[in-house]
Amino acid sequence: MKKFLLVFLGLYAISTIGQTEKLNLMPWPQEVIVGEGKFTIASNFTISVNNNNSERISIAATKFLRRLSGRTGVFIENGFPVIASEAKNTALEISYDGIGKLGINQDESYQLNVSATKITLHAATDIGVVYGLETLLQLLNNSATSFYFSEAKINDFPRFTWRGLMMDVARHFQPIGVIKRNLDAMASVKMNVFHWHLTDDQGFRIESKTYPKLHELGSDGLYYTQEQIKDVVKYASDRGIRVVPEVDVPGHATAILTAFPEIASKDTVYTIERNSGIFHPTLDPTNEKTYEILGALFGEMATLFPDKYVHIGGDENEGKHWDENAHIQQFKQKHNLKTNHDLQTFFNIRLEEILAKHGKLVMGWEEIMTDKMPTTALIHSWKGVNEGVELGQSLITAAKRGYNTVLSNGFYIDLMQPVSEHYLVDPLPKNNNLTAEERARILGGEATMWSELVTPLNIDSRLWPRTAAIAERFWSDASVNNVENMYKRLDYVSFRLEELGVDHIRNRDVILRNITNNQPTESLEVLTKLCEPIKIYSRNAGGVEYQTYSPFTLFADACTVDAADSFAFKKVVDNYVENQSAPNLNALTSFFDSWILNYKMFNALHKNPILSSISPIYTNLNAISVSFNEALEQGKVNKEQLQKIEGLLKTLETPVVDVELAVLNDFQKLYAFLVQNNKTIIAPKTNSLKQ
Amino acid sequence: MKKFLLVFLGLYAISTIGQTEKLNLMPWPQEVIVGEGKFTIASNFTISVNNNNSERISIAATKFLRRLSGRTGVFIENGFPVIASEAKNTALEISYDGIGKLGINQDESYQLNVSATKITLHAATDIGVVYGLETLLQLLNNSATSFYFSEAKINDFPRFTWRGLMMDVARHFQPIGVIKRNLDAMASVKMNVFHWHLTDDQGFRIESKTYPKLHELGSDGLYYTQEQIKDVVKYASDRGIRVVPEVDVPGHATAILTAFPEIASKDTVYTIERNSGIFHPTLDPTNEKTYEILGALFGEMATLFPDKYVHIGGDENEGKHWDENAHIQQFKQKHNLKTNHDLQTFFNIRLEEILAKHGKLVMGWEEIMTDKMPTTALIHSWKGVNEGVELGQSLITAAKRGYNTVLSNGFYIDLMQPVSEHYLVDPLPKNNNLTAEERARILGGEATMWSELVTPLNIDSRLWPRTAAIAERFWSDASVNNVENMYKRLDYVSFRLEELGVDHIRNRDVILRNITNNQPTESLEVLTKLCEPIKIYSRNAGGVEYQTYSPFTLFADACTVDAADSFAFKKVVDNYVENQSAPNLNALTSFFDSWILNYKMFNALHKNPILSSISPIYTNLNAISVSFNEALEQGKVNKEQLQKIEGLLKTLETPVVDVELAVLNDFQKLYAFLVQNNKTIIAPKTNSLKQ
């Protein structure tokens, strides 16, 4: 008799027993029933589809076979899916009702049924099938002698219709290969909107055939040709992903003004911006030429991007150059535009009209939401604590005022905050006092990858695996919010992203080899597991520490948020503070021993200026490890020892080479414990502790 | 007073003292004089160019600044080169006489002069400048406190004008990103011909606008659009690299026949070939439609590829289908074509005429060299020992008969032979008896990367660093042939290739993580340093073990030729056999100890079928390590022990999971020594040996 275990609606966190323990599904499906059966992967594995009308399924099913083969080493004899009418008794039977349309509020559901002898996947559209195939791959498991899919019945559909990732390719250009591997990664966690931030002060990245000056003068030669853009749009669509392009205007437009200074609000010479931050250059909304150029540009874009929405930016336009321009001031008076905000609304509405002619709707950062802005506009909520307002304030306001809206505050993955913080942000918190109609206007959210500090070498390690947890927030039920369980599954999802070419794991060692000049990197690896890049906007204070062409091959670039060993060390400290048993003591001193040993290895490296710059962290880590070990193994600490530790803690608080010690809190906790208990620590000084 | 050391014409191997020890130049320049001065890299580092007419220099100099910044961590203030007339006292002054033309026998020389206060780089053309910048980056060195360029005067030029790499993208498609990173790698070692093998039985990879069926039916959707091809050609040209496209006909043409069975020599149904080998399908040279289609195709290609040469393949056409076709037999009689070879010549000459109309010359594999073939054709010599003839036989014949010619036999890097073997193959050996005129017809060589067993995941580890040593053969003086010194420099060059995105190093761990299912990979890493993929054509016997869609994520794919630890182990065995001192004994047993320890770690892994398949190698390696250690530490070996070792050696001879043990020879050597000396080994059984 089979046993089934129903696991759904977030109750899974309580129900994780038996087979479900092994499931590393992410995003967690709406309903999962797990059995004990196994569908074994053999070389005769085959896939049938009820028809061959869907290129999406053809591509996804073929890729599925390659990935399955790659993971299992099974030489699958039939490398391509077949049509059901021509195949008997295929392992995986796919059926769908129709070709999916990319857009909001589409049916994205699928039903997956894995038994020991047969797998069926049904969906309303081929997009649901693409999602179901990803879930099936996540069901892959193994024993010593076989690979198999775990028996399961899954009924799944997304909570939010807008599950986006924004990528800024203006501040640092990202080649097509980077875009494509990240679209694959997005698809693997069922995200469906790629928001392409294509222009900013630092670059204009779209080939314009009407105004080639735009990409010729605004991009340092780093732009996407129209053919490449079409290719990306097709690639995304094959994966069920919409592409929403952004041309950020009227601010953040220095690159445009580099090509067309005549539509600037200030008569000066413009060059591509190399720093980061908020700059004064802004388009002149009173100049008809502005609309002529943007009109033609949006016309070109309308042919490249089939999506209903075009993002016009609209953020952080300070209007300083408007204030300084007499003509603009006269224009405001003449048109009864009281504030710069009013003037920008005038500009936005002109753009809205231009886009409407091309059948497009406006999306814009929350600043575009003004009294006169039509409610057809989609409001992109981005401000929060850093900007002095409550997280998602504009989201609620927008929903109440009749706008569709999407949340990005809380999902700024460039800020290097722990993924748990993003994970617990809900676009639609439980205690909202919205009507059902208002709630429906909250379409979902977007993680934002601003690119001041990323290049193709390190961008994946900022995006992944973190974005997968955010994808779960957008897809899964609100009650799926157990952080510990999320971290456990995230580890597995992270590793599996490698097969899609995502290089977040492998590139760490590339950076370390560069830093060491090809010497052994082990000691630095240990350090990357303890250090994290400094957070929020601290790494690039004022936006002028790093230029767009600064090196991003530094130690901070090898480090990531959620430093791997910090979790384990926290546990060890907590255990010890709770109970000073010999095993707990040993676990703690083992960490210190390892850091002391690795410091020796680090010191043995031939130094160069980069290595030398890292030295202070390691020296202090070593010193505090020695002190802690002394104190712990001695069983007692005297005042001098405590003072020494206190001093080191103080020193370690200051970031070095743009990283901070992720275990500092635990050091402080341990120190506090020592201070409190400095007479009573029991620690037999025998070697037998260290086994 | 400055001391200079002249190092040139291969004498460097003898002269490697002082500063030159530290130089990791590859290919080694024709003339190098090294001083003791240092040009220190500071944030005010600047580059000037005598004019801004060369986009090549603009791109290369900008990339140079990024790479220099990335390696050193120095925040270089000026991220772009400037024009000399607008700059004073720049660190690096570049000058050149004119824009380089891509083609054979062009001037590719450059002169580089690095002093402690100034660097100058001069070249006849901008292509020479691009090469000089690569050499300058190879002069980067460091102390604990600074990065610097070593003082040097370099006068450099290539020995051969044709320094090629052929990449087969038919058997396994390689996306644009793979092509581009390999073009960067080629440029970094001054290679100048990218031979793009675009069609074969397994795929037709060119978008044809005249006959879209070709790519639609012949490629599984994996082909290059014409825009992408133009982009690659431009990218290559920016790096001084010519692109020679190949359409392999009349054999190797199954993919073409999949689209156009009407031009086949046999009336049957054609589908894309999934196996490897030599197949019967071949075009019908008696059918005018064949020339109509090829004519249009070559016409399209002529617009895409500016190079003078088009490679028409022509290899391995067995003519079985010609023999079976009555019409073709009649045609032969009618036109007095006695052999199939004559018929193929008839075909080749028709193609030669078609290409001539487009201003192109024919290049083809050596089979195209027949009595009637015009000497304007370029003969690509590929046969050798595996084909039962002497290496490069056709090369000499071609040169004597008036053809320009290029050597690939000896440079088949897909065959997994040690790089030293390729390195010592000289297209123009010392004792050739060619006239000066004949010698001039030997243009150079091409490494060939056939892609039966490579995918984007593992291809770089087959290409690099090995191709760099071949590049040196093509560029440097013939006397630069010290293998040990080559290996030393190759190690460094290999590591530096990482900054160009080449992923030969990083992807090993990706494969190992996949194999272990994200468990610790250390024990497998140790094994990859001892194992090599089996060689020549043994991995894919008969071409049917692997299909194009088989998994290439296996242990053999994580292993490379020239297994890293095999060199060190060989030395240790040799030392011990020479002198059984305690340190020599210790060095040897340390290796065995490490393998025994790693075997324990391997055994601790949760097994899966892939890991289980690797087990026998490790089990036997462990067993022989235990036996050797016993014998060595005991000081004596008895008959049973020797028999046991002998049995294990026998077992280890048989490859497992397509890898062979690279240290087997050394095991055999050690065994022979034990047999010879089994009464006399002196080995005190004290622990003091293991320090």
JSON list of N, CA, C and O in Angstrom, two decimals, chain B residues 355-373:
[
{"chain": "B", "resi": 355, "resn": "LEU", "atom": "N", "xyz": [33.63, 29.98, -56.75]},
{"chain": "B", "resi": 355, "resn": "LEU", "atom": "CA", "xyz": [34.24, 30.86, -55.75]},
{"chain": "B", "resi": 355, "resn": "LEU", "atom": "C", "xyz": [35.06, 31.96, -56.41]},
{"chain": "B", "resi": 355, "resn": "LEU", "atom": "O", "xyz": [35.09, 33.10, -55.93]},
{"chain": "B", "resi": 356, "resn": "ALA", "atom": "N", "xyz": [35.71, 31.63, -57.51]},
{"chain": "B", "resi": 356, "resn": "ALA", "atom": "CA", "xyz": [36.51, 32.63, -58.22]},
{"chain": "B", "resi": 356, "resn": "ALA", "atom": "C", "xyz": [35.65, 33.81, -58.66]},
{"chain": "B", "resi": 356, "resn": "ALA", "atom": "O", "xyz": [36.07, 34.96, -58.61]},
{"chain": "B", "resi": 357, "resn": "LYS", "atom": "N", "xyz": [34.43, 33.49, -59.06]},
{"chain": "B", "resi": 357, "resn": "LYS", "atom": "CA", "xyz": [33.50, 34.57, -59.46]},
{"chain": "B", "resi": 357, "resn": "LYS", "atom": "C", "xyz": [33.27, 35.56, -58.33]},
{"chain": "B", "resi": 357, "resn": "LYS", "atom": "O", "xyz": [32.99, 36.71, -58.54]},
{"chain": "B", "resi": 358, "resn": "HIS", "atom": "N", "xyz": [33.33, 35.03, -57.10]},
{"chain": "B", "resi": 358, "resn": "HIS", "atom": "CA", "xyz": [33.15, 35.91, -55.93]},
{"chain": "B", "resi": 358, "resn": "HIS", "atom": "C", "xyz": [34.48, 36.43, -55.40]},
{"chain": "B", "resi": 358, "resn": "HIS", "atom": "O", "xyz": [34.55, 36.97, -54.30]},
{"chain": "B", "resi": 359, "resn": "GLY", "atom": "N", "xyz": [35.53, 36.22, -56.20]},
{"chain": "B", "resi": 359, "resn": "GLY", "atom": "CA", "xyz": [36.86, 36.72, -55.79]},
{"chain": "B", "resi": 359, "resn": "GLY", "atom": "C", "xyz": [37.49, 35.89, -54.70]},
{"chain": "B", "resi": 359, "resn": "GLY", "atom": "O", "xyz": [38.37, 36.37, -53.97]},
{"chain": "B", "resi": 360, "resn": "LYS", "atom": "N", "xyz": [37.05, 34.63, -54.56]},
{"chain": "B", "resi": 360, "resn": "LYS", "atom": "CA", "xyz": [37.58, 33.80, -53.47]},
{"chain": "B", "resi": 360, "resn": "LYS", "atom": "C", "xyz": [38.48, 32.69, -54.00]},
{"chain": "B", "resi": 360, "resn": "LYS", "atom": "O", "xyz": [38.31, 32.22, -55.12]},
{"chain": "B", "resi": 361, "resn": "LEU", "atom": "N", "xyz": [39.38, 32.25, -53.15]},
{"chain": "B", "resi": 361, "resn": "LEU", "atom": "CA", "xyz": [40.23, 31.11, -53.44]},
{"chain": "B", "resi": 361, "resn": "LEU", "atom": "C", "xyz": [39.78, 29.91, -52.63]},
{"chain": "B", "resi": 361, "resn": "LEU", "atom": "O", "xyz": [39.24, 30.05, -51.54]},
{"chain": "B", "resi": 362, "resn": "VAL", "atom": "N", "xyz": [40.04, 28.73, -53.19]},
{"chain": "B", "resi": 362, "resn": "VAL", "atom": "CA", "xyz": [39.64, 27.49, -52.53]},
{"chain": "B", "resi": 362, "resn": "VAL", "atom": "C", "xyz": [40.71, 27.03, -51.54]},
{"chain": "B", "resi": 362, "resn": "VAL", "atom": "O", "xyz": [41.90, 27.05, -51.83]},
{"chain": "B", "resi": 363, "resn": "MET", "atom": "N", "xyz": [40.25, 26.63, -50.37]},
{"chain": "B", "resi": 363, "resn": "MET", "atom": "CA", "xyz": [41.10, 25.89, -49.44]},
{"chain": "B", "resi": 363, "resn": "MET", "atom": "C", "xyz": [40.38, 24.56, -49.21]},
{"chain": "B", "resi": 363, "resn": "MET", "atom": "O", "xyz": [39.15, 24.51, -49.21]},
{"chain": "B", "resi": 364, "resn": "GLY", "atom": "N", "xyz": [41.15, 23.48, -49.05]},
{"chain": "B", "resi": 364, "resn": "GLY", "atom": "CA", "xyz": [40.48, 22.20, -48.83]},
{"chain": "B", "resi": 364, "resn": "GLY", "atom": "C", "xyz": [41.42, 21.21, -48.17]},
{"chain": "B", "resi": 364, "resn": "GLY", "atom": "O", "xyz": [42.66, 21.38, -48.20]},
{"chain": "B", "resi": 365, "resn": "TRP", "atom": "N", "xyz": [40.84, 20.20, -47.56]},
{"chain": "B", "resi": 365, "resn": "TRP", "atom": "CA", "xyz": [41.65, 19.14, -46.97]},
{"chain": "B", "resi": 365, "resn": "TRP", "atom": "C", "xyz": [42.46, 18.45, -48.07]},
{"chain": "B", "resi": 365, "resn": "TRP", "atom": "O", "xyz": [42.10, 18.53, -49.25]},
{"chain": "B", "resi": 366, "resn": "GLU", "atom": "N", "xyz": [43.52, 17.79, -47.69]},
{"chain": "B", "resi": 366, "resn": "GLU", "atom": "CA", "xyz": [44.52, 17.36, -48.66]},
{"chain": "B", "resi": 366, "resn": "GLU", "atom": "C", "xyz": [43.97, 16.52, -49.81]},
{"chain": "B", "resi": 366, "resn": "GLU", "atom": "O", "xyz": [44.58, 16.48, -50.88]},
{"chain": "B", "resi": 367, "resn": "GLU", "atom": "N", "xyz": [42.82, 15.88, -49.62]},
{"chain": "B", "resi": 367, "resn": "GLU", "atom": "CA", "xyz": [42.25, 15.08, -50.71]},
{"chain": "B", "resi": 367, "resn": "GLU", "atom": "C", "xyz": [41.98, 15.88, -51.97]},
{"chain": "B", "resi": 367, "resn": "GLU", "atom": "O", "xyz": [41.84, 15.31, -53.06]},
{"chain": "B", "resi": 368, "resn": "ILE", "atom": "N", "xyz": [41.85, 17.21, -51.84]},
{"chain": "B", "resi": 368, "resn": "ILE", "atom": "CA", "xyz": [41.55, 18.00, -53.05]},
{"chain": "B", "resi": 368, "resn": "ILE", "atom": "C", "xyz": [42.76, 18.15, -53.96]},
{"chain": "B", "resi": 368, "resn": "ILE", "atom": "O", "xyz": [42.64, 18.61, -55.09]},
{"chain": "B", "resi": 369, "resn": "MET", "atom": "N", "xyz": [43.95, 17.76, -53.46]},
{"chain": "B", "resi": 369, "resn": "MET", "atom": "CA", "xyz": [45.17, 17.93, -54.27]},
{"chain": "B", "resi": 369, "resn": "MET", "atom": "C", "xyz": [45.27, 16.80, -55.29]},
{"chain": "B", "resi": 369, "resn": "MET", "atom": "O", "xyz": [45.65, 15.68, -54.97]},
{"chain": "B", "resi": 370, "resn": "THR", "atom": "N", "xyz": [44.88, 17.10, -56.51]},
{"chain": "B", "resi": 370, "resn": "THR", "atom": "CA", "xyz": [44.98, 16.13, -57.61]},
{"chain": "B", "resi": 370, "resn": "THR", "atom": "C", "xyz": [45.64, 16.83, -58.78]},
{"chain": "B", "resi": 370, "resn": "THR", "atom": "O", "xyz": [45.82, 18.06, -58.76]},
{"chain": "B", "resi": 371, "resn": "ASP", "atom": "N", "xyz": [45.98, 16.06, -59.78]},
{"chain": "B", "resi": 371, "resn": "ASP", "atom": "CA", "xyz": [46.73, 16.60, -60.92]},
{"chain": "B", "resi": 371, "resn": "ASP", "atom": "C", "xyz": [46.09, 17.85, -61.52]},
{"chain": "B", "resi": 371, "resn": "ASP", "atom": "O", "xyz": [46.76, 18.80, -61.88]},
{"chain": "B", "resi": 372, "resn": "LYS", "atom": "N", "xyz": [44.76, 17.80, -61.59]},
{"chain": "B", "resi": 372, "resn": "LYS", "atom": "CA", "xyz": [44.11, 18.91, -62.31]},
{"chain": "B", "resi": 372, "resn": "LYS", "atom": "C", "xyz": [43.75, 20.10, -61.44]},
{"chain": "B", "resi": 372, "resn": "LYS", "atom": "O", "xyz": [43.23, 21.10, -61.92]},
{"chain": "B", "resi": 373, "resn": "MET", "atom": "N", "xyz": [43.97, 19.97, -60.14]},
{"chain": "B", "resi": 373, "resn": "MET", "atom": "CA", "xyz": [43.56, 21.05, -59.24]},
{"chain": "B", "resi": 373, "resn": "MET", "atom": "C", "xyz": [44.52, 22.24, -59.43]},
{"chain": "B", "resi": 373, "resn": "MET", "atom": "O", "xyz": [45.73, 22.09, -59.31]}
]
